[in-house]
mmCIF file of N, CA and C in Angstrom:
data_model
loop_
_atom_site.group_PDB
_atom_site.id
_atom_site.type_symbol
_atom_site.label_atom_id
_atom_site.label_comp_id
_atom_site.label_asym_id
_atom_site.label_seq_id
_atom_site.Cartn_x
_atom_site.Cartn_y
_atom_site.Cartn_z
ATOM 1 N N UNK A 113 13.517 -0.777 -12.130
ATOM 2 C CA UNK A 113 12.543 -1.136 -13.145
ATOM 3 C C UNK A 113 11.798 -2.414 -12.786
ATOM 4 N N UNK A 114 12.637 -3.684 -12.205
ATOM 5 C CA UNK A 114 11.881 -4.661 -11.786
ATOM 6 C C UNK A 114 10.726 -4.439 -10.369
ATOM 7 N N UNK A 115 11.155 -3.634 -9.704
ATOM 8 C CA UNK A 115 10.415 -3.415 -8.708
ATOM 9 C C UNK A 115 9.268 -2.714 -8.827
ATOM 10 N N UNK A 116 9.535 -1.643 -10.136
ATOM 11 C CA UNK A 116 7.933 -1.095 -10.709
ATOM 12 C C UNK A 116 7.312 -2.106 -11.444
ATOM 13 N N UNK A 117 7.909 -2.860 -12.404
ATOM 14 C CA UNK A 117 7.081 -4.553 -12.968
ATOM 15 C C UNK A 117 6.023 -5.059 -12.541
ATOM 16 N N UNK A 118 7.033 -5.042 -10.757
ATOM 17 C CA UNK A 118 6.035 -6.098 -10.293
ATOM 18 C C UNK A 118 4.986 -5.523 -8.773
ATOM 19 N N UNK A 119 4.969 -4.030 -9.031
ATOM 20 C CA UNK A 119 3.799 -3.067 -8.270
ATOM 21 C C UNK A 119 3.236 -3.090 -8.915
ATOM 22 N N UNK A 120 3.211 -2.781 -10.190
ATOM 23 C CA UNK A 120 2.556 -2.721 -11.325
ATOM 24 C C UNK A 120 1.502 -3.621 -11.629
ATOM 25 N N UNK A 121 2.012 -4.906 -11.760
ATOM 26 C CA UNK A 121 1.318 -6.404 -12.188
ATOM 27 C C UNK A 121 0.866 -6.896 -11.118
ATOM 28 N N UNK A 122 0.492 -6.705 -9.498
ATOM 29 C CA UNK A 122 -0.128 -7.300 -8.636
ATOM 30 C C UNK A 122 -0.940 -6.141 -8.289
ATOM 31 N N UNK A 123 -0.920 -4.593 -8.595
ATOM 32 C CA UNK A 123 -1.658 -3.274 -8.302
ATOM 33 C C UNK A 123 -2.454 -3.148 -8.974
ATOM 34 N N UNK A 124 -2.231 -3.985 -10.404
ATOM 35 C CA UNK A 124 -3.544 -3.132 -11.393
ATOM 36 C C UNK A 124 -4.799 -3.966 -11.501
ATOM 37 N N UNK A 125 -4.610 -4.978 -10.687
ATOM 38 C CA UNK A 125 -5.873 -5.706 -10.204
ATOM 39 C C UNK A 125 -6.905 -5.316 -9.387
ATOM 40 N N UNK A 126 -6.396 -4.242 -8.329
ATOM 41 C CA UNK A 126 -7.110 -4.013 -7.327
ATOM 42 C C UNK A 126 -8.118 -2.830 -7.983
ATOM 43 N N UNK A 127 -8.435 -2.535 -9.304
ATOM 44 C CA UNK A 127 -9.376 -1.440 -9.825
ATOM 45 C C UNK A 127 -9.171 0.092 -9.337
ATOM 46 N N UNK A 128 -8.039 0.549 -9.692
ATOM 47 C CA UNK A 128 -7.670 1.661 -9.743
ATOM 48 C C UNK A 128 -7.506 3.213 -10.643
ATOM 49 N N UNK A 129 -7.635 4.195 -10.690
ATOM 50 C CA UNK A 129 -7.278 4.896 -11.721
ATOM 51 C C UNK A 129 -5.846 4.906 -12.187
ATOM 52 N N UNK A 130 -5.291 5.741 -13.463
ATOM 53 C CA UNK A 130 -4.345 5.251 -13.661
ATOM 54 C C UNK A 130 -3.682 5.667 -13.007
ATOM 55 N N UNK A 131 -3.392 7.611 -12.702
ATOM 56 C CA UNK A 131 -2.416 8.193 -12.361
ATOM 57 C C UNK A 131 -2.504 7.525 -10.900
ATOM 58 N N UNK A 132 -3.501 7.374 -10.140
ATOM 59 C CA UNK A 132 -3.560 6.725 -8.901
ATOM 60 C C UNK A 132 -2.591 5.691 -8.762
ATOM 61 N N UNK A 133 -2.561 4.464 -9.977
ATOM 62 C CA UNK A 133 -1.586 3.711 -9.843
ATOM 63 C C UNK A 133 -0.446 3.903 -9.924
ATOM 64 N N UNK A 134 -0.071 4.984 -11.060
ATOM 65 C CA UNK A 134 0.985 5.135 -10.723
ATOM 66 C C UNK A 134 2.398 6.035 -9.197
ATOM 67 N N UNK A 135 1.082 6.457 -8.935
ATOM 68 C CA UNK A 135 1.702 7.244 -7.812
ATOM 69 C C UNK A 135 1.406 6.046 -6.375
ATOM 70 N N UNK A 136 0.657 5.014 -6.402
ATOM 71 C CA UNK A 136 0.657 4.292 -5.415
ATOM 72 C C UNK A 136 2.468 3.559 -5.987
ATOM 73 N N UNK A 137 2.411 3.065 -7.126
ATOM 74 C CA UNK A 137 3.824 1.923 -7.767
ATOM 75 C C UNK A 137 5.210 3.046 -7.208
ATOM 76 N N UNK A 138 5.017 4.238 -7.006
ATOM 77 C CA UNK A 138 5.925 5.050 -7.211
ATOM 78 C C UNK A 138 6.342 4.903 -5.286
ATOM 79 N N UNK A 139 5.425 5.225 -4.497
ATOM 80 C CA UNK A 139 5.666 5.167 -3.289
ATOM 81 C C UNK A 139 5.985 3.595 -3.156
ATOM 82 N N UNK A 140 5.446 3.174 -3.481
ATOM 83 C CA UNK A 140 6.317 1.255 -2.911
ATOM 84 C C UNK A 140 7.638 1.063 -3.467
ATOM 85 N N UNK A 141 8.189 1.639 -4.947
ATOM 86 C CA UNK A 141 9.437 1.763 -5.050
ATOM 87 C C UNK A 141 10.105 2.777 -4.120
ATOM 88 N N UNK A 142 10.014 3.686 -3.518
ATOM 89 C CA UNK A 142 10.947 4.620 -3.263
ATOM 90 C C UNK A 142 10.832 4.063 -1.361
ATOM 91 N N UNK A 143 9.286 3.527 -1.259
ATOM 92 C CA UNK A 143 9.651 2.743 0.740
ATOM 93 C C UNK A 143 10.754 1.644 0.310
ATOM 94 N N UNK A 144 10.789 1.017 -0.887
ATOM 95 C CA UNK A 144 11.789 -0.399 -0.789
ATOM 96 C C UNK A 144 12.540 0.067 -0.827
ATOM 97 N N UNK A 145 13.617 1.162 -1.898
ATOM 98 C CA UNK A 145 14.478 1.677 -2.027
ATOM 99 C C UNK A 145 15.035 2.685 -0.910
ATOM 100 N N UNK A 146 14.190 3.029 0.319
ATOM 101 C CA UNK A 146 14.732 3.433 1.274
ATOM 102 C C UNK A 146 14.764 2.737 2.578
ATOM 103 N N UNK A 147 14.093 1.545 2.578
ATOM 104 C CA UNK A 147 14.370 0.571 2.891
ATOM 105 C C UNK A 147 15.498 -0.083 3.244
ATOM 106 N N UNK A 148 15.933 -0.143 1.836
ATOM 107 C CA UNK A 148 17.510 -0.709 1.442
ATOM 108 C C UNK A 148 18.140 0.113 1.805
ATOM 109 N N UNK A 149 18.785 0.863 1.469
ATOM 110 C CA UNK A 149 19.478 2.301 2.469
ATOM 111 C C UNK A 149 19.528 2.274 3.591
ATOM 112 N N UNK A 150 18.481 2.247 4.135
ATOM 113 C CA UNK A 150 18.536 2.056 5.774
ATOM 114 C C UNK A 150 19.230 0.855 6.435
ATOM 115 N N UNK A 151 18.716 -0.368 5.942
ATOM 116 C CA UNK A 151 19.562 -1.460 6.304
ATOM 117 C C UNK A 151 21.406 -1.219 6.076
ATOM 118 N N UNK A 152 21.739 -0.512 5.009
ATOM 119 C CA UNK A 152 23.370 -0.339 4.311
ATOM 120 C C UNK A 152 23.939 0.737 5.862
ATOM 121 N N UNK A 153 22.993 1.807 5.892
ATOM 122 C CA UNK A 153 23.410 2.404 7.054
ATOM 123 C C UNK A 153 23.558 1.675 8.836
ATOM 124 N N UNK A 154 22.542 0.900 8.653
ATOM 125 C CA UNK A 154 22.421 -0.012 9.918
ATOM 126 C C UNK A 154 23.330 -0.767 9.830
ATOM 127 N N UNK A 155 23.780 -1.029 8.816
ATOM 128 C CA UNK A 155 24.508 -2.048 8.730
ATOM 129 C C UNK A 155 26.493 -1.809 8.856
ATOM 130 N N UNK A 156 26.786 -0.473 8.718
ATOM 131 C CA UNK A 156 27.757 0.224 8.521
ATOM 132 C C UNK A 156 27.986 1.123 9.817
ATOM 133 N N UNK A 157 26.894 1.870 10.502
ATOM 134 C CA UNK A 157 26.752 1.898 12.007
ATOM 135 C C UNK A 157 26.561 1.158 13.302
ATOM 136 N N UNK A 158 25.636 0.174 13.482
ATOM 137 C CA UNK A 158 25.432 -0.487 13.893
ATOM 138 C C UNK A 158 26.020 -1.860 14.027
ATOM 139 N N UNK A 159 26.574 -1.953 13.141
ATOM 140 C CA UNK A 159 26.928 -3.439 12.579
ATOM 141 C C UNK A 159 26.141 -4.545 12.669
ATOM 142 N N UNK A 160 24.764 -4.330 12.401
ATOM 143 C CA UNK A 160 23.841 -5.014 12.652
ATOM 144 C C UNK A 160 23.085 -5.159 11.382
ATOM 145 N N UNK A 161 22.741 -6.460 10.465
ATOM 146 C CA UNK A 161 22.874 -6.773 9.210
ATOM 147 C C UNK A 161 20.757 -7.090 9.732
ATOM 148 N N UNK A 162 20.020 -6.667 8.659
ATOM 149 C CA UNK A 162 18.260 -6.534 8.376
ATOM 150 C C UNK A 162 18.343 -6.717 7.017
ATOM 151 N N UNK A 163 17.832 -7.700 6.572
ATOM 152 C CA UNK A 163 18.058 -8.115 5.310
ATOM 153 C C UNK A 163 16.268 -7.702 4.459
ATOM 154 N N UNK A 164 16.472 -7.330 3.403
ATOM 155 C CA UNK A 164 15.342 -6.783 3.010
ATOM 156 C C UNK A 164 15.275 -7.383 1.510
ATOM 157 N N UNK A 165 14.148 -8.014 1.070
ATOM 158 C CA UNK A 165 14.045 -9.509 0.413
ATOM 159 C C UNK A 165 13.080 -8.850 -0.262
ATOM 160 N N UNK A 166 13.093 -9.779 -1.901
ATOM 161 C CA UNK A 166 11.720 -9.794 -2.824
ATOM 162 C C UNK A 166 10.561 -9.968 -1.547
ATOM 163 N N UNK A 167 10.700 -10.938 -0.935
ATOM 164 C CA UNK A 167 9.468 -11.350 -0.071
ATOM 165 C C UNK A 167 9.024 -10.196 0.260
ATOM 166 N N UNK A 168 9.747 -9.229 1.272
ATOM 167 C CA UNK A 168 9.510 -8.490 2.096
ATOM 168 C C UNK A 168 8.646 -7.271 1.276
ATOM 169 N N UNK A 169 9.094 -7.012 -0.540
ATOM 170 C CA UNK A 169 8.437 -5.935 -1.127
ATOM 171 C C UNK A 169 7.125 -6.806 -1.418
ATOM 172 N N UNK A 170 6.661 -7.778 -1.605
ATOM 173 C CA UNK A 170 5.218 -8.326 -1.947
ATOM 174 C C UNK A 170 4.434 -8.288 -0.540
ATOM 175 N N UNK A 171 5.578 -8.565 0.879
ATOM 176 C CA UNK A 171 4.700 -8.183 2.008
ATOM 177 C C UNK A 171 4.223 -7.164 1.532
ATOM 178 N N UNK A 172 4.845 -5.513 1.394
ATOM 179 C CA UNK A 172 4.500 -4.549 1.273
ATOM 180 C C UNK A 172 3.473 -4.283 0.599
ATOM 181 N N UNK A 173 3.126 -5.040 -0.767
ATOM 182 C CA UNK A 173 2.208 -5.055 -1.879
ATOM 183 C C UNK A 173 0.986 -5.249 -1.264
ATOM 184 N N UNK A 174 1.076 -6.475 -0.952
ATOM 185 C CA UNK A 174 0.009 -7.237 0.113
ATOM 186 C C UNK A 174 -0.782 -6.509 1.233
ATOM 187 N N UNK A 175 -0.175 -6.031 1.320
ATOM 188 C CA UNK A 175 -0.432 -5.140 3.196
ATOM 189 C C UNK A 175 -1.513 -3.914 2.241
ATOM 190 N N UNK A 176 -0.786 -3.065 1.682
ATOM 191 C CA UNK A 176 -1.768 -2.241 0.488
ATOM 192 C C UNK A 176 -2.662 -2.735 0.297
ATOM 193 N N UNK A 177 -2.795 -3.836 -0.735
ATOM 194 C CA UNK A 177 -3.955 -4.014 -0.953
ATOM 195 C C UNK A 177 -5.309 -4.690 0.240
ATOM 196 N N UNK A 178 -4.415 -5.403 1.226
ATOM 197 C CA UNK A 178 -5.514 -5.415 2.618
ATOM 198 C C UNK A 178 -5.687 -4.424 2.842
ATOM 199 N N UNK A 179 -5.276 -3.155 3.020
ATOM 200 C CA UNK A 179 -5.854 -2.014 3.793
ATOM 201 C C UNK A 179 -6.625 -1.357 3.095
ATOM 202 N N UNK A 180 -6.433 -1.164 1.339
ATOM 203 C CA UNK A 180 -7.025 -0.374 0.673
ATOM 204 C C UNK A 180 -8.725 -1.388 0.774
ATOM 205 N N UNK A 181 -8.234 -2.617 0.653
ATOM 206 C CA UNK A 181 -9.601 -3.298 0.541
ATOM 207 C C UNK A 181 -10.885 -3.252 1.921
ATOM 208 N N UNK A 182 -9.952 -3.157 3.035
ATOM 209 C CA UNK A 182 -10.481 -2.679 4.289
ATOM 210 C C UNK A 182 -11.074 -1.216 4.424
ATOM 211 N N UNK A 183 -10.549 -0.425 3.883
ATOM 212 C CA UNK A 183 -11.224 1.050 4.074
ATOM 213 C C UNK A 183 -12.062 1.269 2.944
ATOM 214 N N UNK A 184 -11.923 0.875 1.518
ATOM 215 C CA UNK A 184 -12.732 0.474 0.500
ATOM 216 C C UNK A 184 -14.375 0.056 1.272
ATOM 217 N N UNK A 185 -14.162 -1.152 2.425
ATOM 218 C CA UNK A 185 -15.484 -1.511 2.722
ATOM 219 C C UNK A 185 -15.691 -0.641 3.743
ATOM 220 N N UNK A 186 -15.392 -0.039 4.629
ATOM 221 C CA UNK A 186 -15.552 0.942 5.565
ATOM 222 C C UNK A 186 -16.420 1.870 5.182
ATOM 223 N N UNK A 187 -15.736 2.807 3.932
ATOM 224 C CA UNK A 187 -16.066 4.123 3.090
ATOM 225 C C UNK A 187 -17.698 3.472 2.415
ATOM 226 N N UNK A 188 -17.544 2.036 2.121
ATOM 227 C CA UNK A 188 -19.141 1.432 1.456
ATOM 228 C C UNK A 188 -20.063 1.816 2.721
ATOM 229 N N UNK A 189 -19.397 1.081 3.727
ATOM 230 C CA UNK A 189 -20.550 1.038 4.560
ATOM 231 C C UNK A 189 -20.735 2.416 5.253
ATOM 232 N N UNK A 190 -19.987 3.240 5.287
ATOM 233 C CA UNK A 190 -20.506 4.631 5.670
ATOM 234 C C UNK A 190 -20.976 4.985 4.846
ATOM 235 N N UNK A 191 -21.373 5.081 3.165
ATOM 236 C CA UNK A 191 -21.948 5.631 2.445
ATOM 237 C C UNK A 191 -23.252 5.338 2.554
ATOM 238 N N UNK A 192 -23.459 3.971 2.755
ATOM 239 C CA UNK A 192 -24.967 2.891 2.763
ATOM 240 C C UNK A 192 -25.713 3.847 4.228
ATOM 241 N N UNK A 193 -25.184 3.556 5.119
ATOM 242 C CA UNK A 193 -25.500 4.253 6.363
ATOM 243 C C UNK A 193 -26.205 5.657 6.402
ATOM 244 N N UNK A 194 -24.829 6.999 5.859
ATOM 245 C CA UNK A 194 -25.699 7.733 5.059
ATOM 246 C C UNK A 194 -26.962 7.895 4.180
ATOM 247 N N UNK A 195 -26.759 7.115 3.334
ATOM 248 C CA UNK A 195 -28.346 6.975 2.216
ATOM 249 C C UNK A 195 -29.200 6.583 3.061
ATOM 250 N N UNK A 196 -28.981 5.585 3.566
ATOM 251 C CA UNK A 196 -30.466 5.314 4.959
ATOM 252 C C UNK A 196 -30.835 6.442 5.340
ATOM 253 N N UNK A 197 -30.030 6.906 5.976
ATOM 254 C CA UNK A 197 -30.583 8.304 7.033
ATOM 255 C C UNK A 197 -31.037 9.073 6.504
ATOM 256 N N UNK A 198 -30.553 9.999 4.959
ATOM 257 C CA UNK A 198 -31.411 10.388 4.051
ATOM 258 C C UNK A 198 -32.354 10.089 3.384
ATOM 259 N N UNK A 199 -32.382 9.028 3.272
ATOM 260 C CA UNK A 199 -34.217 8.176 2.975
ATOM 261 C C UNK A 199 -34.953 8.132 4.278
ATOM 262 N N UNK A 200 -34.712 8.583 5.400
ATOM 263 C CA UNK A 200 -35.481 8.242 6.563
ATOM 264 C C UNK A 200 -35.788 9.472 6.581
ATOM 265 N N UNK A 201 -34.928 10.581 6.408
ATOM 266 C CA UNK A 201 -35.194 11.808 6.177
ATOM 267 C C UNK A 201 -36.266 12.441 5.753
ATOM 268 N N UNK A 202 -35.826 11.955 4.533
ATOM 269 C CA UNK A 202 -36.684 12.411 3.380
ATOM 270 C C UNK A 202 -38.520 12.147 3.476
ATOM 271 N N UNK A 203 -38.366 10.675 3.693
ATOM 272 C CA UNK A 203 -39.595 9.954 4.192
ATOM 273 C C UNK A 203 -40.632 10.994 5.050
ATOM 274 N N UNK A 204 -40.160 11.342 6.056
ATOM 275 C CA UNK A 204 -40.672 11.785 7.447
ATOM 276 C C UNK A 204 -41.053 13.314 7.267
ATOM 277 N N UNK A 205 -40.427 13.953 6.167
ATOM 278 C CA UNK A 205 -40.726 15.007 6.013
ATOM 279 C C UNK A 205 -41.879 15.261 4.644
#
């Protein structure tokens, strides 16, 4: 529950729909939560201890919202690009 809290309260900034949000909050709980698992197994096979931290789930948060904000401007500027070419289009004909 704390880990949806706080996808929740740093996600719903980035201007999203809802169900969108919730299915983005849903995948960042279930990567942390398998996350953790993985380390318990590494840690029980391996004997090799990866410690997986509040920090490490706001990395995760963080990283989302850089990428979504990165392809966000990508998808702008291919749209802009498009409309040009169809106004140049259009123009000429």
């Amino acid at each position: 529950d704390a880990l949806n809290a706080v996808a929740r309260k740093f996600l719903s900034k980035i201007g999203m729909g809802r169900e969108t949000l919730e299915g983005v909050v849903t995948v960042c709980v279930e990567m942390q939560d398998g996350a953790y698992k993985l380390t318990t197994r590494l840690q029980k096979e391996l004997r090799r201890f990866y410690y997986v931290t509040p920090t490490s789930y706001l990395e995760l948060i963080n990283c989302f919202q850089t990428l979504l904000d990165k392809k966000r401007k990508e998808v702008s500027e291919s749209k802009s690009r498009y409309d040009v070419g169809l106004d140049k289009i259009n123009s000429t004909a």
